């Protein structure tokens, strides 16, 4: 005999599965990037924190030109008063029309929309993770004015930006601070991350008096646009993140400083893909197994990673020559 109750439950779940399957095919719209979704009128729910997720590899696009443009946008290039997409294209050595076409092909969104999405996400992180005043958040994230900042947040989230900030738990703990007092942010990466390997690489090339490592924390003095400050980067392995403390007199410099920290510590790397690709080489496989997550440190000043050229480097290492070279260097000196 069959159990009618059990049969009924099975039929119910089968119907639900068909309904969900149909929903998946008819009601889900795929987008290449968050900027493309925002351009189509979507946004993340307020409980989500896309601004603290690891940088998406897809944002780098498939062309070197788009990658360079994204690096400039991340550093706040389009936040400058006289900066336009045309000026950005000129900086890259191409026409504005061609740049817009590349962005649509690679990212599904225009350069202006990508820049606006970056401003909104960075502003959200500052609202959630710091006690900066709303006017400082507006300036730091690249909005031209507090009024524009308020308008965009109200249009996107249906409330003013101040409504997104959680109230401090301790009484008297909600005083605003400035960038000079210190702004601390958490920047995520995709694990694994060889932190000792990164610090060893940075220590080897450190400029005396400008960079130093103390108690597993990297420190650097900053000279930017005629002002001076400092940055310190610590590791949070339990959160797959680094903790960045920035002290600088101007909040407008925060995007550029954060972009440089991301570059130096190679936070945007899809390291699992890189390691699996390089591990196909019998020479590199044991080195990668010994030090999974070893990154190629970027340069504080240069916008792009310096890739060492080796006449005898196997073609299979492309485009990850810098990572292969770092593994070989650590095997010799680390």
Short mmCIF file of C-alpha atoms in Angstrom, two decimals:
data_model
loop_
_atom_site.label_atom_id
_atom_site.label_comp_id
_atom_site.label_asym_id
_atom_site.label_seq_id
_atom_site.Cartn_x
_atom_site.Cartn_y
_atom_site.Cartn_z
CA UNK A 1 0.00 0.00 0.00
CA UNK A 2 1.14 3.53 -0.70
CA UNK A 3 1.05 6.34 1.76
CA UNK A 4 -1.36 8.97 0.32
CA UNK A 5 0.06 11.63 2.62
CA UNK A 6 3.60 10.96 1.43
CA UNK A 7 2.46 10.89 -2.22
CA UNK A 8 0.64 14.17 -1.75
CA UNK A 9 3.70 15.80 -0.24
CA UNK A 10 5.87 14.50 -3.10
CA UNK A 11 3.45 15.91 -5.70
CA UNK A 12 3.43 19.26 -3.86
CA UNK A 13 7.23 19.54 -3.93
CA UNK A 14 7.30 18.50 -7.58
CA UNK A 15 4.84 21.27 -8.42
CA UNK A 16 6.87 23.76 -6.37
CA UNK A 17 10.07 22.70 -8.16
CA UNK A 18 8.42 23.23 -11.55
CA UNK A 19 7.14 26.62 -10.43
CA UNK A 20 10.55 27.71 -9.16
CA UNK A 21 12.24 26.40 -12.30
CA UNK A 22 9.85 28.39 -14.43
CA UNK A 23 10.47 31.45 -12.27
CA UNK A 24 14.21 31.13 -12.68
CA UNK A 25 13.96 31.19 -16.46
CA UNK A 26 11.32 33.87 -16.85
CA UNK A 27 11.89 36.32 -13.97
CA UNK A 28 15.66 36.55 -13.46
CA UNK A 29 17.58 39.14 -15.46
CA UNK A 30 21.35 38.63 -15.63
CA UNK A 31 23.68 41.66 -15.56
CA UNK A 32 27.42 41.78 -16.04
CA UNK A 33 28.02 44.27 -13.23
CA UNK A 34 26.28 46.11 -10.41
CA UNK A 35 26.53 49.26 -12.52
CA UNK A 36 24.61 47.60 -15.35
CA UNK A 37 21.89 46.50 -12.91
CA UNK A 38 21.69 50.00 -11.45
CA UNK A 39 21.43 51.51 -14.93
CA UNK A 40 18.43 49.22 -15.51
CA UNK A 41 16.75 50.52 -12.33
CA UNK A 42 17.75 47.85 -9.80
CA UNK A 43 19.62 48.16 -6.51
CA UNK A 44 20.77 45.84 -3.73
CA UNK A 45 18.48 45.51 -0.73
CA UNK A 46 19.47 47.59 2.29
CA UNK A 47 20.52 44.51 4.26
CA UNK A 48 23.07 43.58 1.61
CA UNK A 49 26.58 45.03 1.81
CA UNK A 50 27.94 44.80 -1.75
CA UNK A 51 30.37 47.59 -0.91
CA UNK A 52 32.39 45.28 1.38
CA UNK A 53 32.39 42.27 -0.96
CA UNK A 54 35.61 41.38 -2.82
CA UNK A 55 36.14 43.34 -5.99
CA UNK A 56 34.47 41.50 -8.87
CA UNK A 57 36.87 40.24 -11.51
CA UNK A 58 34.27 41.03 -14.19
CA UNK A 59 34.63 44.74 -13.40
CA UNK A 60 38.08 44.58 -14.94
CA UNK A 61 36.60 43.84 -18.33
CA UNK A 62 38.34 41.94 -21.07
CA UNK A 63 40.41 44.76 -22.52
CA UNK A 64 43.45 46.50 -21.08
CA UNK A 65 41.87 49.86 -21.89
CA UNK A 66 38.81 49.12 -19.74
CA UNK A 67 41.05 47.89 -16.92
CA UNK A 68 43.03 51.14 -16.98
CA UNK A 69 39.84 53.18 -17.11
CA UNK A 70 38.40 51.31 -14.10
CA UNK A 71 41.58 51.93 -12.13
CA UNK A 72 41.29 55.66 -12.81
CA UNK A 73 37.58 55.70 -11.93
CA UNK A 74 38.25 53.81 -8.69
CA UNK A 75 40.81 56.47 -7.75
CA UNK A 76 38.18 59.19 -8.28
CA UNK A 77 39.22 60.49 -11.71
CA UNK A 78 35.63 61.30 -12.76
CA UNK A 79 34.95 62.99 -9.41
CA UNK A 80 37.15 65.95 -10.30
CA UNK A 81 35.40 69.19 -11.21
CA UNK A 82 36.72 69.36 -14.77
CA UNK A 83 36.71 65.60 -15.46
CA UNK A 84 34.38 64.14 -18.10
CA UNK A 85 34.19 60.88 -20.00
CA UNK A 86 35.83 62.70 -22.91
CA UNK A 87 38.76 63.72 -20.69
CA UNK A 88 39.01 60.15 -19.37
CA UNK A 89 39.11 58.81 -22.93
CA UNK A 90 41.83 61.33 -23.80
CA UNK A 91 43.88 60.16 -20.82
CA UNK A 92 43.65 56.62 -22.24
CA UNK A 93 44.56 57.75 -25.75
CA UNK A 94 41.25 56.84 -27.42
CA UNK A 95 38.04 58.61 -28.47
CA UNK A 96 35.06 59.04 -26.14
CA UNK A 97 32.79 57.04 -28.44
CA UNK A 98 35.17 54.12 -28.54
CA UNK A 99 35.51 54.13 -24.73
CA UNK A 100 31.73 54.09 -24.28
CA UNK A 101 31.47 51.17 -26.71
CA UNK A 102 34.14 49.20 -24.82
CA UNK A 103 32.35 49.78 -21.51
CA UNK A 104 29.02 48.64 -22.92
CA UNK A 105 30.62 45.50 -24.37
CA UNK A 106 32.66 44.55 -21.30
CA UNK A 107 30.57 45.87 -18.41
CA UNK A 108 27.10 46.57 -19.79
CA UNK A 109 27.17 50.13 -18.44
CA UNK A 110 28.58 53.54 -19.30
CA UNK A 111 31.68 55.03 -17.59
CA UNK A 112 29.46 57.60 -15.84
CA UNK A 113 27.21 54.88 -14.41
CA UNK A 114 30.21 52.85 -13.23
CA UNK A 115 31.58 55.95 -11.50
CA UNK A 116 28.19 56.70 -9.91
CA UNK A 117 27.89 53.13 -8.62
CA UNK A 118 31.37 53.40 -7.11
CA UNK A 119 30.41 56.65 -5.35
CA UNK A 120 27.24 55.13 -3.91
CA UNK A 121 28.93 51.95 -2.69
CA UNK A 122 31.85 53.83 -1.16
CA UNK A 123 29.46 56.28 0.52
CA UNK A 124 27.49 53.36 1.96
CA UNK A 125 30.64 51.86 3.40
CA UNK A 126 31.64 55.17 4.98
CA UNK A 127 28.15 55.60 6.45
CA UNK A 128 28.13 52.10 7.94
CA UNK A 129 31.74 51.78 9.06
CA UNK A 130 32.81 55.29 10.12
CA UNK A 131 31.47 58.22 12.13
CA UNK A 132 32.28 60.78 9.45
CA UNK A 133 29.71 63.54 9.09
CA UNK A 134 27.35 63.24 6.12
CA UNK A 135 29.00 66.24 4.46
CA UNK A 136 32.40 64.52 4.75
CA UNK A 137 30.92 61.28 3.40
CA UNK A 138 29.54 63.19 0.41
CA UNK A 139 32.91 64.81 -0.31
CA UNK A 140 34.92 61.62 0.30
CA UNK A 141 32.79 59.49 -2.01
CA UNK A 142 33.03 61.96 -4.88
CA UNK A 143 29.64 63.70 -4.92
CA UNK A 144 29.88 67.30 -6.02
CA UNK A 145 27.62 68.58 -3.26
CA UNK A 146 25.74 67.43 -0.18
CA UNK A 147 22.48 68.30 -1.93
CA UNK A 148 23.30 66.02 -4.86
CA UNK A 149 24.40 63.30 -2.42
CA UNK A 150 21.06 63.48 -0.56
CA UNK A 151 19.02 63.51 -3.77
CA UNK A 152 20.68 60.43 -5.24
CA UNK A 153 20.37 58.42 -2.02
CA UNK A 154 16.73 59.40 -1.61
CA UNK A 155 15.96 58.45 -5.21
CA UNK A 156 17.77 55.12 -4.90
CA UNK A 157 16.91 54.03 -1.35
CA UNK A 158 13.81 56.09 -0.58
CA UNK A 159 15.42 57.71 2.47
CA UNK A 160 18.21 60.15 3.34
CA UNK A 161 21.74 58.78 3.72
CA UNK A 162 21.74 59.44 7.47
CA UNK A 163 18.92 56.87 7.86
CA UNK A 164 21.30 54.12 6.75
CA UNK A 165 23.68 54.69 9.65
CA UNK A 166 23.32 52.43 12.65
CA UNK A 167 23.18 54.25 15.96
CA UNK A 168 26.22 53.80 18.21
CA UNK A 169 25.78 51.22 20.93
CA UNK A 170 27.52 53.26 23.63
CA UNK A 171 26.23 56.57 24.79
CA UNK A 172 28.42 59.40 23.59
CA UNK A 173 30.09 57.22 20.96
CA UNK A 174 28.53 58.93 17.96
CA UNK A 175 30.76 61.98 17.67
CA UNK A 176 31.85 62.68 14.10
CA UNK A 177 35.52 62.32 13.29
CA UNK A 178 37.62 63.63 10.45
CA UNK A 179 40.04 61.96 8.07
CA UNK A 180 42.89 63.49 10.08
CA UNK A 181 41.65 61.66 13.20
CA UNK A 182 41.69 58.39 11.27
CA UNK A 183 39.24 56.53 9.06
CA UNK A 184 39.23 52.73 9.38
CA UNK A 185 37.77 50.57 6.62
CA UNK A 186 37.64 46.85 5.96
CA UNK A 187 38.56 45.74 2.42
CA UNK A 188 37.74 42.16 1.45
CA UNK A 189 39.63 39.72 -0.75
CA UNK A 190 39.03 36.24 -2.14
CA UNK A 191 40.85 33.64 0.00
CA UNK A 192 43.39 32.23 0.35
CA UNK A 193 45.81 35.07 1.09
CA UNK A 194 49.48 34.54 1.94
CA UNK A 195 49.90 37.49 4.31
CA UNK A 196 53.46 36.59 5.44
CA UNK A 197 54.46 36.31 1.78
CA UNK A 198 53.00 39.72 0.98
CA UNK A 199 54.73 41.39 3.94
CA UNK A 200 58.03 39.74 2.98
CA UNK A 201 57.74 41.08 -0.56
CA UNK A 202 56.86 44.59 0.65
CA UNK A 203 59.70 44.56 3.20
CA UNK A 204 62.25 43.71 0.47
CA UNK A 205 61.38 46.79 -1.56
CA UNK A 206 60.44 49.19 1.27
CA UNK A 207 61.85 52.72 1.10
CA UNK A 208 63.53 53.52 4.45
CA UNK A 209 61.67 56.22 6.34
CA UNK A 210 58.60 55.91 4.13
CA UNK A 211 57.46 52.30 4.51
CA UNK A 212 57.93 49.90 7.39
CA UNK A 213 56.37 46.79 8.95
CA UNK A 214 55.72 46.54 12.67
CA UNK A 215 53.85 43.72 14.46
CA UNK A 216 52.64 42.30 11.10
CA UNK A 217 51.14 45.68 10.14
CA UNK A 218 52.30 47.57 7.04
CA UNK A 219 52.74 51.34 7.44
CA UNK A 220 53.36 54.03 4.86
CA UNK A 221 53.72 57.80 4.94
CA UNK A 222 51.64 59.52 2.27
CA UNK A 223 52.42 62.62 0.20
CA UNK A 224 49.45 63.41 -2.01
CA UNK A 225 48.45 66.66 -3.70
CA UNK A 226 50.68 68.67 -1.41
CA UNK A 227 49.36 67.15 1.82
CA UNK A 228 50.83 64.54 4.13
CA UNK A 229 49.31 61.68 6.05
CA UNK A 230 49.72 57.98 6.76
CA UNK A 231 48.12 54.61 6.14
CA UNK A 232 48.35 51.35 8.07
CA UNK A 233 47.16 47.94 6.82
CA UNK A 234 46.57 44.93 9.11
CA UNK A 235 45.29 41.45 8.32
CA UNK A 236 41.89 40.09 9.39
CA UNK A 237 42.15 36.43 8.28
CA UNK A 238 38.93 35.46 10.05
CA UNK A 239 37.07 38.01 7.90
CA UNK A 240 39.02 37.42 4.66
CA UNK A 241 39.84 41.11 4.77
CA UNK A 242 42.46 43.71 5.53
CA UNK A 243 41.85 46.55 7.99
CA UNK A 244 42.98 49.90 6.62
CA UNK A 245 43.46 52.96 8.85
CA UNK A 246 43.94 56.22 6.94
CA UNK A 247 44.99 59.52 8.47
CA UNK A 248 44.91 62.36 5.98
CA UNK A 249 43.76 65.98 6.20
CA UNK A 250 41.41 65.85 3.19
CA UNK A 251 38.53 63.39 2.93
CA UNK A 252 38.51 63.89 -0.85
CA UNK A 253 41.71 61.85 -1.03
CA UNK A 254 40.14 58.73 0.49
CA UNK A 255 39.12 57.06 -2.83
CA UNK A 256 42.62 57.49 -4.26
CA UNK A 257 44.27 56.15 -1.11
CA UNK A 258 41.91 53.15 -0.91
CA UNK A 259 42.49 52.40 -4.60
CA UNK A 260 46.26 52.40 -4.00
CA UNK A 261 45.93 50.07 -1.01
CA UNK A 262 43.85 47.67 -3.12
CA UNK A 263 46.52 47.81 -5.81
CA UNK A 264 49.51 47.33 -3.50
CA UNK A 265 47.92 44.37 -1.70
CA UNK A 266 46.42 42.90 -4.90
CA UNK A 267 43.01 42.58 -3.24
CA UNK A 268 41.09 42.16 -6.48
CA UNK A 269 42.92 39.03 -7.65
CA UNK A 270 40.93 35.86 -8.33
CA UNK A 271 43.74 33.92 -6.73
CA UNK A 272 42.13 30.46 -6.97
CA UNK A 273 41.86 30.82 -10.75
CA UNK A 274 45.41 32.17 -11.01
CA UNK A 275 46.90 29.40 -8.86
CA UNK A 276 45.01 26.65 -10.71
CA UNK A 277 46.21 28.03 -14.04
CA UNK A 278 49.88 28.28 -12.99
CA UNK A 279 49.83 24.92 -11.19
CA UNK A 280 49.62 23.22 -14.58
CA UNK A 281 53.33 23.96 -14.86
CA UNK A 282 55.26 21.14 -13.10
CA UNK A 283 57.88 23.67 -11.99
CA UNK A 284 55.33 25.90 -10.27
CA UNK A 285 52.91 23.26 -8.94
CA UNK A 286 54.90 22.38 -5.77
CA UNK A 287 55.61 26.06 -5.07
CA UNK A 288 51.92 26.93 -5.27
CA UNK A 289 51.00 23.96 -3.08
CA UNK A 290 53.48 25.24 -0.49
CA UNK A 291 52.28 28.86 -0.60
CA UNK A 292 48.66 29.04 -1.80
CA UNK A 293 47.33 32.55 -2.11
CA UNK A 294 50.67 34.24 -2.75
CA UNK A 295 49.97 37.61 -4.36
CA UNK A 296 51.97 39.88 -6.62
CA UNK A 297 52.31 43.23 -4.79
CA UNK A 298 51.37 46.27 -6.82
CA UNK A 299 53.07 49.65 -6.97
CA UNK A 300 51.88 52.59 -4.87
CA UNK A 301 52.55 55.12 -7.64
CA UNK A 302 51.89 53.21 -10.87
CA UNK A 303 48.33 52.54 -12.00
CA UNK A 304 49.13 49.15 -13.50
CA UNK A 305 51.12 46.18 -12.24
CA UNK A 306 54.70 45.98 -13.41
CA UNK A 307 55.11 42.57 -15.04
CA UNK A 308 58.68 41.33 -15.24
CA UNK A 309 59.75 40.18 -18.67
CA UNK A 310 61.62 36.92 -18.91
CA UNK A 311 62.93 35.63 -22.22
CA UNK A 312 62.61 32.04 -21.03
CA UNK A 313 59.17 32.43 -19.41
CA UNK A 314 56.77 29.77 -20.73
CA UNK A 315 53.80 31.10 -22.73
CA UNK A 316 51.53 29.08 -20.40
CA UNK A 317 52.30 31.57 -17.62
CA UNK A 318 50.44 34.30 -19.47
CA UNK A 319 48.82 36.50 -18.31
CA UNK A 320 50.08 35.66 -14.80
CA UNK A 321 53.83 36.19 -15.23
CA UNK A 322 53.99 38.43 -12.13
CA UNK A 323 52.53 35.70 -9.92
CA UNK A 324 54.81 33.03 -11.33
CA UNK A 325 57.82 35.30 -10.78
CA UNK A 326 56.72 35.94 -7.20
CA UNK A 327 56.53 32.20 -6.44
CA UNK A 328 60.01 31.69 -7.90
CA UNK A 329 61.35 34.65 -5.94
CA UNK A 330 59.89 33.39 -2.66
CA UNK A 331 61.28 29.91 -3.30
CA UNK A 332 64.76 31.43 -3.69
CA UNK A 333 64.70 34.14 -1.02
CA UNK A 334 61.64 33.42 1.18
#
